[in-house]
mmCIF file of C-alpha atoms in Angstrom:
data_model
loop_
_atom_site.group_PDB
_atom_site.id
_atom_site.type_symbol
_atom_site.label_atom_id
_atom_site.label_comp_id
_atom_site.label_asym_id
_atom_site.label_seq_id
_atom_site.Cartn_x
_atom_site.Cartn_y
_atom_site.Cartn_z
ATOM 1 C CA MET A 1 17.107 -12.533 -8.710
ATOM 2 C CA SER A 2 18.997 -9.513 -8.623
ATOM 3 C CA ARG A 3 17.953 -6.457 -6.685
ATOM 4 C CA GLN A 4 19.032 -2.994 -7.755
ATOM 5 C CA ALA A 5 18.835 0.122 -5.781
ATOM 6 C CA SER A 6 17.278 1.937 -8.805
ATOM 7 C CA ARG A 7 14.359 -0.172 -8.935
ATOM 8 C CA LEU A 8 12.020 2.764 -8.669
ATOM 9 C CA ASP A 9 13.232 3.979 -12.003
ATOM 10 C CA ALA A 10 11.064 3.302 -15.013
ATOM 11 C CA LYS A 11 12.061 -0.375 -15.515
ATOM 12 C CA LYS A 12 9.836 -1.610 -18.092
ATOM 13 C CA VAL A 13 8.751 -4.896 -19.326
ATOM 14 C CA ASN A 14 7.750 -5.538 -22.895
ATOM 15 C CA SER A 15 4.057 -5.399 -22.778
ATOM 16 C CA GLU A 16 3.768 -8.344 -25.152
ATOM 17 C CA PHE A 17 5.715 -10.391 -22.502
ATOM 18 C CA LEU A 18 3.061 -9.543 -19.972
ATOM 19 C CA THR A 19 0.355 -10.526 -22.493
ATOM 20 C CA LEU A 20 1.770 -13.852 -23.218
ATOM 21 C CA THR A 21 2.644 -14.703 -19.586
ATOM 22 C CA TYR A 22 -0.800 -13.712 -18.374
ATOM 23 C CA GLY A 23 -2.279 -15.831 -21.314
ATOM 24 C CA ALA A 24 -0.200 -18.858 -20.327
ATOM 25 C CA LEU A 25 -1.320 -18.436 -16.637
ATOM 26 C CA VAL A 26 -5.061 -18.241 -17.569
ATOM 27 C CA THR A 27 -4.763 -21.088 -19.908
ATOM 28 C CA GLN A 28 -3.098 -23.227 -17.361
ATOM 29 C CA MET A 29 -5.626 -22.415 -14.715
ATOM 30 C CA LEU A 30 -8.463 -23.306 -17.109
ATOM 31 C CA ARG A 31 -6.891 -26.634 -17.603
ATOM 32 C CA ASP A 32 -6.372 -27.105 -13.795
ATOM 33 C CA PHE A 33 -9.763 -26.057 -12.703
ATOM 34 C CA GLU A 34 -11.793 -27.195 -15.705
ATOM 35 C CA ASN A 35 -14.404 -24.683 -14.821
ATOM 36 C CA ALA A 36 -14.463 -20.828 -15.877
ATOM 37 C CA GLU A 37 -16.348 -19.765 -12.812
ATOM 38 C CA ASP A 38 -13.468 -21.059 -10.598
ATOM 39 C CA VAL A 39 -10.927 -19.519 -12.741
ATOM 40 C CA ASN A 40 -12.826 -16.131 -12.482
ATOM 41 C CA LYS A 41 -12.659 -16.423 -8.797
ATOM 42 C CA GLN A 42 -9.036 -17.217 -8.567
ATOM 43 C CA LEU A 43 -8.040 -14.607 -10.878
ATOM 44 C CA GLU A 44 -9.878 -12.148 -8.838
ATOM 45 C CA ARG A 45 -8.149 -13.476 -5.734
ATOM 46 C CA ILE A 46 -4.711 -13.193 -7.387
ATOM 47 C CA GLY A 47 -5.561 -9.648 -8.327
ATOM 48 C CA TYR A 48 -6.858 -8.788 -4.821
ATOM 49 C CA ASN A 49 -3.622 -9.873 -3.266
ATOM 50 C CA MET A 50 -1.521 -8.098 -5.826
ATOM 51 C CA GLY A 51 -3.574 -4.966 -5.225
ATOM 52 C CA MET A 52 -2.939 -5.082 -1.438
ATOM 53 C CA ARG A 53 0.815 -4.912 -2.072
ATOM 54 C CA LEU A 54 0.696 -2.649 -5.067
ATOM 55 C CA ILE A 55 -1.028 -0.027 -3.180
ATOM 56 C CA GLU A 56 2.013 0.422 -1.025
ATOM 57 C CA ASP A 57 4.248 0.943 -4.223
ATOM 58 C CA PHE A 58 1.781 3.338 -5.694
ATOM 59 C CA LEU A 59 1.619 5.446 -2.469
ATOM 60 C CA ALA A 60 5.401 5.447 -2.271
ATOM 61 C CA ARG A 61 5.694 6.687 -5.774
ATOM 62 C CA THR A 62 3.197 9.274 -5.713
ATOM 63 C CA SER A 63 3.285 10.230 -2.117
ATOM 64 C CA ALA A 64 -0.641 10.617 -2.778
ATOM 65 C CA PRO A 65 -2.566 11.748 0.317
ATOM 66 C CA ARG A 66 -5.665 10.207 1.370
ATOM 67 C CA CYS A 67 -8.775 10.769 -1.017
ATOM 68 C CA LEU A 68 -11.694 12.827 0.262
ATOM 69 C CA GLU A 69 -14.114 11.722 -2.272
ATOM 70 C CA MET A 70 -14.724 9.102 -5.060
ATOM 71 C CA ARG A 71 -13.738 11.500 -7.987
ATOM 72 C CA GLU A 72 -10.181 11.718 -6.472
ATOM 73 C CA THR A 73 -10.012 8.035 -6.145
ATOM 74 C CA ALA A 74 -11.175 7.687 -9.828
ATOM 75 C CA ASP A 75 -8.292 9.922 -10.815
ATOM 76 C CA ARG A 76 -5.829 8.008 -8.833
ATOM 77 C CA ILE A 77 -6.881 4.657 -10.446
ATOM 78 C CA GLN A 78 -6.571 6.184 -13.644
ATOM 79 C CA GLN A 79 -2.987 7.300 -12.726
ATOM 80 C CA ALA A 80 -2.128 3.935 -11.542
ATOM 81 C CA PHE A 81 -3.213 2.329 -14.847
ATOM 82 C CA ARG A 82 -0.957 4.740 -16.512
ATOM 83 C CA ILE A 83 2.047 3.946 -14.253
ATOM 84 C CA TYR A 84 1.470 0.213 -14.237
ATOM 85 C CA LEU A 85 0.184 -0.793 -17.491
ATOM 86 C CA ASN A 86 0.826 2.354 -19.595
ATOM 87 C CA ILE A 87 -2.819 2.702 -20.742
ATOM 88 C CA GLN A 88 -5.141 5.574 -19.926
ATOM 89 C CA PRO A 89 -8.762 4.317 -19.143
ATOM 90 C CA THR A 90 -11.415 7.025 -19.431
ATOM 91 C CA ILE A 91 -13.483 7.757 -16.418
ATOM 92 C CA SER A 92 -17.217 8.223 -17.164
ATOM 93 C CA ASN A 93 -20.820 7.210 -16.493
ATOM 94 C CA TRP A 94 -20.828 8.681 -13.015
ATOM 95 C CA SER A 95 -23.910 7.755 -10.989
ATOM 96 C CA PRO A 96 -25.889 10.787 -9.759
ATOM 97 C CA ALA A 97 -24.786 10.243 -6.245
ATOM 98 C CA SER A 98 -20.957 10.221 -7.482
ATOM 99 C CA ASP A 99 -20.461 6.823 -5.774
ATOM 100 C CA GLU A 100 -20.187 4.861 -8.844
ATOM 101 C CA PHE A 101 -18.045 5.273 -12.131
ATOM 102 C CA SER A 102 -16.920 3.439 -15.064
ATOM 103 C CA LEU A 103 -13.322 2.997 -16.351
ATOM 104 C CA VAL A 104 -13.383 2.498 -20.178
ATOM 105 C CA PHE A 105 -10.597 1.004 -21.863
ATOM 106 C CA ASP A 106 -9.956 1.361 -25.662
ATOM 107 C CA SER A 107 -7.347 -1.282 -25.386
ATOM 108 C CA ASN A 108 -6.372 -3.729 -22.898
ATOM 109 C CA PRO A 109 -2.719 -5.057 -22.963
ATOM 110 C CA LEU A 110 -3.911 -8.412 -21.326
ATOM 111 C CA THR A 111 -6.202 -9.381 -24.195
ATOM 112 C CA GLU A 112 -3.880 -8.341 -27.102
ATOM 113 C CA PHE A 113 -3.763 -11.427 -28.908
ATOM 114 C CA VAL A 114 -6.717 -13.324 -27.168
ATOM 115 C CA GLU A 115 -9.659 -14.815 -28.645
ATOM 116 C CA LEU A 116 -12.258 -16.453 -26.414
ATOM 117 C CA PRO A 117 -13.464 -19.886 -27.555
ATOM 118 C CA PRO A 118 -17.214 -20.008 -27.735
ATOM 119 C CA ASP A 119 -17.650 -22.453 -24.875
ATOM 120 C CA LEU A 120 -15.826 -19.984 -22.528
ATOM 121 C CA THR A 121 -18.261 -17.029 -22.634
ATOM 122 C CA ASN A 122 -18.537 -16.960 -18.978
ATOM 123 C CA LEU A 123 -14.750 -16.486 -18.389
ATOM 124 C CA ARG A 124 -13.784 -13.058 -17.063
ATOM 125 C CA TYR A 125 -10.354 -13.119 -18.640
ATOM 126 C CA SER A 126 -9.184 -9.847 -17.136
ATOM 127 C CA ALA A 127 -10.712 -10.641 -13.762
ATOM 128 C CA ILE A 128 -7.313 -9.760 -12.118
ATOM 129 C CA LEU A 129 -7.829 -6.258 -12.888
ATOM 130 C CA SER A 130 -11.019 -5.848 -10.940
ATOM 131 C CA GLY A 131 -9.553 -7.833 -8.018
ATOM 132 C CA CYS A 132 -6.536 -5.622 -8.077
ATOM 133 C CA ILE A 133 -8.593 -2.477 -7.647
ATOM 134 C CA ARG A 134 -10.645 -3.973 -4.987
ATOM 135 C CA GLY A 135 -7.639 -5.023 -2.985
ATOM 136 C CA ALA A 136 -5.846 -1.734 -3.471
ATOM 137 C CA LEU A 137 -8.694 0.417 -2.392
ATOM 138 C CA GLU A 138 -9.568 -1.906 0.693
ATOM 139 C CA MET A 139 -6.021 -1.080 2.080
ATOM 140 C CA VAL A 140 -6.844 2.592 2.018
ATOM 141 C CA GLN A 141 -10.156 1.913 3.784
ATOM 142 C CA LEU A 142 -12.473 1.832 0.786
ATOM 143 C CA GLU A 143 -14.643 -1.119 0.372
ATOM 144 C CA VAL A 144 -15.742 -1.134 -3.397
ATOM 145 C CA GLN A 145 -17.257 -3.421 -5.750
ATOM 146 C CA CYS A 146 -15.916 -3.870 -9.109
ATOM 147 C CA TRP A 147 -17.092 -5.679 -12.222
ATOM 148 C CA PHE A 148 -16.984 -5.855 -15.999
ATOM 149 C CA VAL A 149 -19.914 -4.385 -17.837
ATOM 150 C CA GLN A 150 -18.488 -4.672 -21.271
ATOM 151 C CA ASP A 151 -15.528 -6.664 -22.574
ATOM 152 C CA GLN A 152 -13.911 -6.397 -26.013
ATOM 153 C CA LEU A 153 -13.330 -10.172 -25.784
ATOM 154 C CA LYS A 154 -17.122 -10.661 -25.786
ATOM 155 C CA GLY A 155 -17.567 -8.448 -28.945
ATOM 156 C CA ASP A 156 -18.046 -5.209 -27.159
ATOM 157 C CA ASN A 157 -16.709 -2.029 -28.628
ATOM 158 C CA VAL A 158 -14.742 -1.109 -25.614
ATOM 159 C CA THR A 159 -13.871 -2.829 -22.255
ATOM 160 C CA GLU A 160 -15.810 -1.129 -19.307
ATOM 161 C CA LEU A 161 -14.973 -1.773 -15.617
ATOM 162 C CA ARG A 162 -17.559 -0.494 -13.323
ATOM 163 C CA VAL A 163 -16.494 0.537 -9.787
ATOM 164 C CA LYS A 164 -19.003 1.128 -7.094
ATOM 165 C CA PHE A 165 -18.238 2.612 -3.560
ATOM 166 C CA VAL A 166 -19.648 0.474 -0.801
ATOM 167 C CA ARG A 167 -18.384 1.957 2.515
ATOM 168 C CA ARG A 168 -15.659 3.472 4.346
ATOM 169 C CA LEU A 169 -13.836 1.036 6.629
ATOM 170 C CA GLU A 170 -13.413 2.508 10.073
ATOM 171 C CA GLU A 171 -9.994 2.688 11.691
ATOM 172 C CA VAL A 172 -9.531 -0.037 14.126
ATOM 173 C CA ILE A 173 -9.334 0.999 17.863
ATOM 174 C CA PRO A 174 -6.605 -0.505 19.859
ATOM 175 C CA ALA A 175 -7.741 -3.035 22.381
ATOM 176 C CA GLY A 176 -8.001 -1.733 25.938
ATOM 177 C CA GLU A 177 -6.081 -3.081 28.882
ATOM 178 C CA ASP A 178 -8.067 -6.337 29.921
ATOM 179 C CA MET B 1 22.036 14.413 15.825
ATOM 180 C CA THR B 2 21.169 10.894 16.171
ATOM 181 C CA ILE B 3 18.375 8.158 15.871
ATOM 182 C CA PHE B 4 17.406 6.173 18.869
ATOM 183 C CA ASN B 5 14.802 3.793 17.719
ATOM 184 C CA LEU B 6 11.903 2.861 15.166
ATOM 185 C CA TYR B 7 8.640 1.201 15.509
ATOM 186 C CA ILE B 8 6.603 -0.024 12.515
ATOM 187 C CA PHE B 9 2.852 -0.699 13.108
ATOM 188 C CA ASP B 10 0.241 -1.793 10.668
ATOM 189 C CA LYS B 11 -3.304 -0.546 10.615
ATOM 190 C CA PHE B 12 -4.413 -2.904 13.336
ATOM 191 C CA GLY B 13 -1.688 -1.939 15.671
ATOM 192 C CA THR B 14 0.431 -5.042 15.225
ATOM 193 C CA LEU B 15 4.130 -4.267 15.749
ATOM 194 C CA LEU B 16 5.609 -5.317 12.393
ATOM 195 C CA HIS B 17 9.070 -4.257 13.164
ATOM 196 C CA TYR B 18 11.336 -2.881 15.794
ATOM 197 C CA ALA B 19 14.882 -1.514 15.772
ATOM 198 C CA GLU B 20 17.124 0.584 17.876
ATOM 199 C CA TRP B 21 20.409 2.291 17.611
ATOM 200 C CA ASN B 22 21.738 4.642 20.173
ATOM 201 C CA ARG B 23 19.128 3.800 22.876
ATOM 202 C CA THR B 24 20.891 3.625 26.167
ATOM 203 C CA LYS B 25 18.261 3.701 28.651
ATOM 204 C CA LYS B 26 15.640 0.909 28.551
ATOM 205 C CA SER B 27 11.977 1.730 29.381
ATOM 206 C CA GLY B 28 11.889 -1.235 32.040
ATOM 207 C CA ILE B 29 8.905 -2.887 30.304
ATOM 208 C CA THR B 30 8.627 -5.794 27.887
ATOM 209 C CA ARG B 31 8.823 -4.827 24.235
ATOM 210 C CA GLU B 32 5.179 -5.862 23.609
ATOM 211 C CA GLU B 33 3.971 -3.636 26.479
ATOM 212 C CA GLU B 34 6.047 -0.777 25.360
ATOM 213 C CA ALA B 35 4.705 -1.079 21.581
ATOM 214 C CA LYS B 36 1.178 -1.325 22.882
ATOM 215 C CA LEU B 37 1.617 1.725 25.047
ATOM 216 C CA THR B 38 3.344 3.643 22.219
ATOM 217 C CA TYR B 39 0.405 2.603 19.847
ATOM 218 C CA GLY B 40 -2.260 3.533 22.194
ATOM 219 C CA MET B 41 -0.672 7.081 23.069
ATOM 220 C CA LEU B 42 -0.332 7.781 19.487
ATOM 221 C CA PHE B 43 -3.890 6.751 18.701
ATOM 222 C CA SER B 44 -5.145 9.007 21.411
ATOM 223 C CA ILE B 45 -2.854 11.965 20.399
ATOM 224 C CA LYS B 46 -3.859 11.532 16.910
ATOM 225 C CA SER B 47 -7.580 11.407 17.615
ATOM 226 C CA PHE B 48 -7.438 14.314 20.033
ATOM 227 C CA VAL B 49 -5.312 16.415 17.801
ATOM 228 C CA SER B 50 -7.815 16.068 14.975
ATOM 229 C CA LYS B 51 -10.689 16.885 17.264
ATOM 230 C CA ILE B 52 -9.312 20.153 18.562
ATOM 231 C CA SER B 53 -7.793 21.322 15.289
ATOM 232 C CA PRO B 54 -9.410 24.810 14.438
ATOM 233 C CA HIS B 55 -9.240 23.773 10.570
ATOM 234 C CA ASP B 56 -9.726 20.599 8.831
ATOM 235 C CA PRO B 57 -6.432 18.834 9.733
ATOM 236 C CA LYS B 58 -4.521 17.779 6.614
ATOM 237 C CA GLU B 59 -1.801 15.641 7.877
ATOM 238 C CA GLY B 60 -2.735 15.598 11.555
ATOM 239 C CA PHE B 61 -0.143 14.656 14.133
ATOM 240 C CA LEU B 62 3.406 14.929 12.859
ATOM 241 C CA TYR B 63 5.853 14.974 15.971
ATOM 242 C CA TYR B 64 6.260 15.758 19.594
ATOM 243 C CA LYS B 65 9.382 16.876 21.487
ATOM 244 C CA THR B 66 10.629 16.654 24.990
ATOM 245 C CA ASN B 67 13.989 18.207 26.263
ATOM 246 C CA ARG B 68 15.506 14.830 25.585
ATOM 247 C CA TYR B 69 14.089 13.335 22.503
ATOM 248 C CA ALA B 70 11.506 14.019 19.703
ATOM 249 C CA LEU B 71 8.927 11.417 18.347
ATOM 250 C CA HIS B 72 8.299 11.643 14.589
ATOM 251 C CA TYR B 73 5.245 10.106 13.205
ATOM 252 C CA LEU B 74 4.427 9.055 9.594
ATOM 253 C CA GLU B 75 1.100 7.425 8.698
ATOM 254 C CA THR B 76 0.624 6.288 5.078
ATOM 255 C CA PRO B 77 -2.872 6.141 3.559
ATOM 256 C CA SER B 78 -2.780 2.564 3.914
ATOM 257 C CA GLY B 79 -2.546 2.743 7.668
ATOM 258 C CA LEU B 80 1.128 1.737 8.210
ATOM 259 C CA LYS B 81 2.718 3.875 10.988
ATOM 260 C CA PHE B 82 6.287 4.647 11.191
ATOM 261 C CA VAL B 83 7.451 6.044 14.519
ATOM 262 C CA LEU B 84 10.994 7.349 14.900
ATOM 263 C CA ASN B 85 12.603 8.630 18.087
ATOM 264 C CA THR B 86 15.477 10.858 17.428
ATOM 265 C CA ASP B 87 17.252 13.543 19.488
ATOM 266 C CA THR B 88 15.821 17.061 19.503
ATOM 267 C CA THR B 89 18.073 18.599 16.883
ATOM 268 C CA ALA B 90 17.040 16.155 13.972
ATOM 269 C CA ILE B 91 15.707 17.878 11.016
ATOM 270 C CA ASN B 92 13.738 16.721 7.843
ATOM 271 C CA VAL B 93 12.752 13.610 9.620
ATOM 272 C CA LYS B 94 9.468 13.441 7.768
ATOM 273 C CA GLU B 95 11.322 13.223 4.572
ATOM 274 C CA LEU B 96 13.544 10.566 5.835
ATOM 275 C CA LEU B 97 10.472 8.479 7.069
ATOM 276 C CA GLN B 98 8.946 8.887 3.636
ATOM 277 C CA GLN B 99 12.121 7.781 1.980
ATOM 278 C CA LEU B 100 12.327 4.840 4.413
ATOM 279 C CA TYR B 101 8.833 3.900 3.280
ATOM 280 C CA ALA B 102 9.586 4.072 -0.420
ATOM 281 C CA LYS B 103 13.138 2.771 -0.464
ATOM 282 C CA VAL B 104 13.234 0.235 2.248
ATOM 283 C CA TRP B 105 9.670 -0.868 3.275
ATOM 284 C CA VAL B 106 8.195 -1.109 -0.172
ATOM 285 C CA GLU B 107 11.381 -2.416 -1.696
ATOM 286 C CA PHE B 108 12.216 -5.215 0.755
ATOM 287 C CA VAL B 109 9.024 -6.080 2.462
ATOM 288 C CA VAL B 110 6.047 -5.380 0.276
ATOM 289 C CA ARG B 111 7.925 -6.960 -2.695
ATOM 290 C CA ASP B 112 9.072 -9.961 -0.524
ATOM 291 C CA PRO B 113 6.978 -12.810 -1.606
ATOM 292 C CA LEU B 114 7.716 -14.722 1.684
ATOM 293 C CA TRP B 115 6.143 -11.853 3.841
ATOM 294 C CA THR B 116 2.449 -12.288 4.640
ATOM 295 C CA PRO B 117 0.937 -8.745 5.119
ATOM 296 C CA GLY B 118 0.123 -8.192 8.791
ATOM 297 C CA THR B 119 2.806 -10.339 10.047
ATOM 298 C CA VAL B 120 5.997 -9.430 11.750
ATOM 299 C CA VAL B 121 8.856 -8.925 9.447
ATOM 300 C CA THR B 122 11.603 -11.374 9.967
ATOM 301 C CA SER B 123 13.585 -10.715 6.607
ATOM 302 C CA GLU B 124 17.238 -10.302 7.246
ATOM 303 C CA LEU B 125 17.661 -8.614 4.062
ATOM 304 C CA PHE B 126 15.223 -5.888 5.233
ATOM 305 C CA GLN B 127 16.904 -5.512 8.702
ATOM 306 C CA SER B 128 20.360 -4.903 7.135
ATOM 307 C CA LYS B 129 19.057 -2.612 4.522
ATOM 308 C CA LEU B 130 17.291 -0.766 7.216
ATOM 309 C CA ASP B 131 20.182 -0.496 9.372
ATOM 310 C CA GLU B 132 22.224 0.753 6.425
ATOM 311 C CA PHE B 133 19.668 3.373 5.559
ATOM 312 C CA VAL B 134 19.384 4.589 8.937
ATOM 313 C CA ARG B 135 23.204 4.735 9.468
ATOM 314 C CA GLN B 136 23.796 6.544 6.231
ATOM 315 C CA SER B 137 21.228 9.261 6.789
ATOM 316 C CA PRO B 138 22.631 12.611 7.785
ATOM 317 C CA ILE B 139 20.330 12.661 11.063
ATOM 318 C CA PHE B 140 22.118 9.604 12.272
ATOM 319 C CA GLY B 141 25.366 11.582 12.628
ATOM 320 C CA ILE B 142 27.762 11.307 15.504
ATOM 321 C CA ARG B 143 26.497 10.748 18.829
ATOM 322 C CA ASN B 144 26.864 13.661 21.340
ATOM 323 C CA ILE B 145 24.775 13.752 24.417
#
């Protein structure tokens, strides 16, 4: 694998390549685990681990400061989707307390050529996305819940991802001299 | 202008990496102890600085200076802490630290699949890239004390 100094430049991968490799990954996992529920969990976990690292790349690229409220966070997530997947979800359906919102996707590059067979209706094909958001936000001291409300794969018009603020993680105090 | 040493801490205060260049005098305590004291001091300064700030602090603590050296501090929103000791004439160190984060840390540590977050960085590639980066920076310069 060659590493180039210009890695931060827009070095793009064909989105179909992503769609196909992701599809292959999910199919293989379905074969290995033989249970959609387990696959959901693993995809979530893969996403979570990706998010934990992706956030550093995002922060370095954008030099974004800490968010002071969820609306800022929502904008940053939207920006991240634009940077990494070249799609722009719409932010909508804010809860009255401003602690919960939806990301609505007109299209989802992960599901481009995908059709879910009828026996896999409980598979959350794009669970990697929700895991990624959770992992990334956890690294900036925000604990959130993230789940799919609507999914185009299941016949809905749009794909809707709901993000709910749970709590701010406090900074860790160094252990004293014992 | 010159650079003496660098500490990188994670948000739990673990020393992820340490490197030094023109540091001639040792502190006389072990590396672990030194790191712990540095982290503890920065933690206290940071919380005190934000407490007495007359306005809502935006970035908080940035650096301090003695007559011999200056300590520069960069904390990312993800809680990584970069601490760089330079001599007192160094300028634009904040930008240098930001670059170090983006071009060296993210590139050679975060994207290294063999590195587990929260553990000490042992990658030789990272160490040599870091060394190269620091030595090439205008601040590193020639040593004149």
